[in-house]
CSV table of C-alpha atoms in Angstrom, one decimal:
chain,number,residue,atom,x,y,z
A,1,UNK,CA,0.0,0.0,0.0
A,2,UNK,CA,1.1,3.5,-0.8
A,3,UNK,CA,-0.2,6.1,1.6
A,4,UNK,CA,-0.5,9.7,0.5
A,5,UNK,CA,-2.1,12.7,2.1
A,6,UNK,CA,-4.8,14.5,0.1
A,7,UNK,CA,-6.5,17.7,1.3
A,8,UNK,CA,-10.2,17.5,1.8
A,9,UNK,CA,-12.8,15.6,3.6
A,10,UNK,CA,-12.4,11.9,4.1
A,11,UNK,CA,-15.1,9.4,4.9
A,12,UNK,CA,-15.0,5.8,6.1
A,13,UNK,CA,-18.5,4.6,5.2
A,14,UNK,CA,-19.3,0.9,5.3
A,15,UNK,CA,-22.4,-1.2,4.9
A,16,UNK,CA,-23.0,-4.8,5.5
A,17,UNK,CA,-24.6,-6.2,2.4
A,18,UNK,CA,-25.4,-9.7,3.6
A,19,UNK,CA,-24.5,-12.4,6.1
A,20,UNK,CA,-24.7,-16.0,5.0
A,21,UNK,CA,-25.0,-18.9,7.4
A,22,UNK,CA,-26.9,-22.2,6.9
A,23,UNK,CA,-30.0,-22.8,9.0
A,24,UNK,CA,-29.3,-26.5,9.5
A,25,UNK,CA,-25.9,-28.1,9.8
A,26,UNK,CA,-24.5,-31.5,10.7
A,27,UNK,CA,-20.9,-30.2,11.2
A,28,UNK,CA,-19.7,-28.8,14.6
A,29,UNK,CA,-17.6,-26.2,12.8
A,30,UNK,CA,-19.9,-23.7,11.0
A,31,UNK,CA,-18.8,-21.8,7.9
A,32,UNK,CA,-20.1,-18.2,7.6
A,33,UNK,CA,-19.7,-15.4,5.2
A,34,UNK,CA,-20.4,-11.7,5.1
A,35,UNK,CA,-20.0,-9.0,2.5
A,36,UNK,CA,-19.1,-5.4,3.4
A,37,UNK,CA,-19.4,-2.5,0.9
A,38,UNK,CA,-17.2,0.5,1.4
A,39,UNK,CA,-18.6,3.7,-0.2
A,40,UNK,CA,-16.2,6.1,1.5
A,41,UNK,CA,-13.1,7.9,0.3
A,42,UNK,CA,-10.6,6.1,2.6
A,43,UNK,CA,-9.9,2.6,3.8
A,44,UNK,CA,-10.9,1.4,7.2
A,45,UNK,CA,-10.4,-1.6,9.5
A,46,UNK,CA,-13.4,-3.8,9.9
A,47,UNK,CA,-13.7,-5.7,13.2
A,48,UNK,CA,-16.1,-8.6,13.2
A,49,UNK,CA,-17.1,-10.2,16.4
A,50,UNK,CA,-19.2,-13.4,16.5
A,51,UNK,CA,-20.6,-14.9,19.6
A,52,UNK,CA,-22.2,-18.4,19.6
A,53,UNK,CA,-24.7,-18.9,22.4
A,54,UNK,CA,-27.0,-21.7,23.5
A,55,UNK,CA,-30.8,-21.0,23.5
A,56,UNK,CA,-30.3,-20.4,27.3
A,57,UNK,CA,-27.9,-17.6,26.7
A,58,UNK,CA,-24.6,-19.3,27.7
A,59,UNK,CA,-21.7,-18.2,25.5
A,60,UNK,CA,-20.1,-21.3,23.8
A,61,UNK,CA,-17.5,-19.6,21.5
A,62,UNK,CA,-16.4,-16.0,20.7
A,63,UNK,CA,-14.5,-15.1,17.5
A,64,UNK,CA,-13.0,-11.7,16.6
A,65,UNK,CA,-11.1,-10.8,13.5
A,66,UNK,CA,-10.0,-7.6,11.7
A,67,UNK,CA,-10.0,-6.9,7.9
A,68,UNK,CA,-8.9,-4.0,5.8
A,69,UNK,CA,-11.7,-2.6,3.7
A,70,UNK,CA,-10.5,-0.5,0.7
A,71,UNK,CA,-12.6,2.4,-0.6
A,72,UNK,CA,-15.3,1.8,-3.2
A,73,UNK,CA,-15.0,-2.0,-2.9
A,74,UNK,CA,-17.0,-5.0,-1.7
A,75,UNK,CA,-15.1,-7.3,0.6
A,76,UNK,CA,-16.0,-10.9,1.3
A,77,UNK,CA,-15.1,-11.8,4.9
A,78,UNK,CA,-15.4,-15.5,5.8
A,79,UNK,CA,-14.6,-17.8,8.6
A,80,UNK,CA,-15.7,-20.7,10.7
A,81,UNK,CA,-16.7,-21.0,14.3
A,82,UNK,CA,-17.2,-23.9,16.6
A,83,UNK,CA,-20.7,-24.7,17.8
A,84,UNK,CA,-21.4,-26.6,21.0
A,85,UNK,CA,-20.8,-30.2,21.4
A,86,UNK,CA,-24.4,-31.2,21.8
A,87,UNK,CA,-27.1,-31.2,19.1
A,88,UNK,CA,-29.5,-28.3,19.4
A,89,UNK,CA,-30.3,-24.7,18.5
A,90,UNK,CA,-27.6,-22.1,18.7
A,91,UNK,CA,-27.7,-18.3,18.4
A,92,UNK,CA,-25.0,-16.5,16.5
A,93,UNK,CA,-24.6,-12.8,17.3
A,94,UNK,CA,-22.7,-10.8,14.7
A,95,UNK,CA,-21.2,-7.3,15.5
A,96,UNK,CA,-19.6,-5.9,12.4
A,97,UNK,CA,-17.7,-2.6,12.3
A,98,UNK,CA,-18.5,-0.3,9.4
A,99,UNK,CA,-15.9,2.5,9.5
A,100,UNK,CA,-17.4,5.8,10.7
A,101,UNK,CA,-21.0,4.3,10.7
A,102,UNK,CA,-22.3,2.5,13.8
A,103,UNK,CA,-21.5,-1.2,14.0
A,104,UNK,CA,-24.0,-3.6,12.4
A,105,UNK,CA,-25.7,-6.1,14.8
A,106,UNK,CA,-27.3,-9.2,13.4
A,107,UNK,CA,-28.5,-12.5,14.8
A,108,UNK,CA,-28.8,-15.9,13.1
A,109,UNK,CA,-30.2,-19.1,14.5
A,110,UNK,CA,-28.5,-22.4,13.6
A,111,UNK,CA,-29.7,-26.0,14.2
A,112,UNK,CA,-26.9,-28.4,14.8
A,113,UNK,CA,-28.2,-31.9,14.0
A,114,UNK,CA,-25.5,-34.6,13.5
A,115,UNK,CA,-26.1,-37.3,10.8
A,116,UNK,CA,-27.1,-39.9,13.4
A,117,UNK,CA,-30.0,-37.7,14.5
A,118,UNK,CA,-31.6,-38.1,11.0
A,119,UNK,CA,-31.6,-41.9,11.5
A,120,UNK,CA,-33.3,-41.4,14.9
A,121,UNK,CA,-35.9,-39.1,13.5
A,122,UNK,CA,-36.7,-41.6,10.7
A,123,UNK,CA,-37.0,-44.5,13.3
A,124,UNK,CA,-39.4,-42.3,15.4
A,125,UNK,CA,-41.5,-41.5,12.4
A,126,UNK,CA,-41.7,-45.1,11.3
A,127,UNK,CA,-42.6,-46.1,14.9
A,128,UNK,CA,-45.4,-43.5,15.1
A,129,UNK,CA,-46.7,-44.3,11.6
A,130,UNK,CA,-46.9,-48.0,12.3
A,131,UNK,CA,-48.6,-47.3,15.6
A,132,UNK,CA,-51.2,-45.2,13.9
A,133,UNK,CA,-51.8,-48.0,11.3
A,134,UNK,CA,-52.2,-50.6,14.1
A,135,UNK,CA,-54.6,-48.4,16.0
A,136,UNK,CA,-56.6,-47.8,12.8
A,137,UNK,CA,-56.8,-51.5,12.1
A,138,UNK,CA,-58.0,-52.2,15.7
A,139,UNK,CA,-60.8,-49.7,15.3
A,140,UNK,CA,-62.1,-51.4,12.1
A,141,UNK,CA,-62.0,-54.9,13.6
């Protein structure tokens, strides 16, 4: 980078375009992405903080990283974060710095369901369905 001083007003304006996370995952390490647009006249450092919490509010993981956002660009920021050890619903709280603008807050909900849980759900569905069929046959006899 070459830094030069130019007279005049500078602005460090940033906007979060989108945050992408899956709703359902079977992996404990969750991949996420966000895109930040800089519409200012100078670069700025973006600080992204991500907290993973259980549905009861207990913090499981906290992730912080900084990225340089150049003027008049869109920057893809990506990472991964560890969810809890147990299957369940997790809350992801994003706090994304946007230069001179106030930080962007966003919340995403993630369902962690390992592969073996799909088998258990199928077994439960078959058991319930067969029970309904048996009950229906007993009523007709």
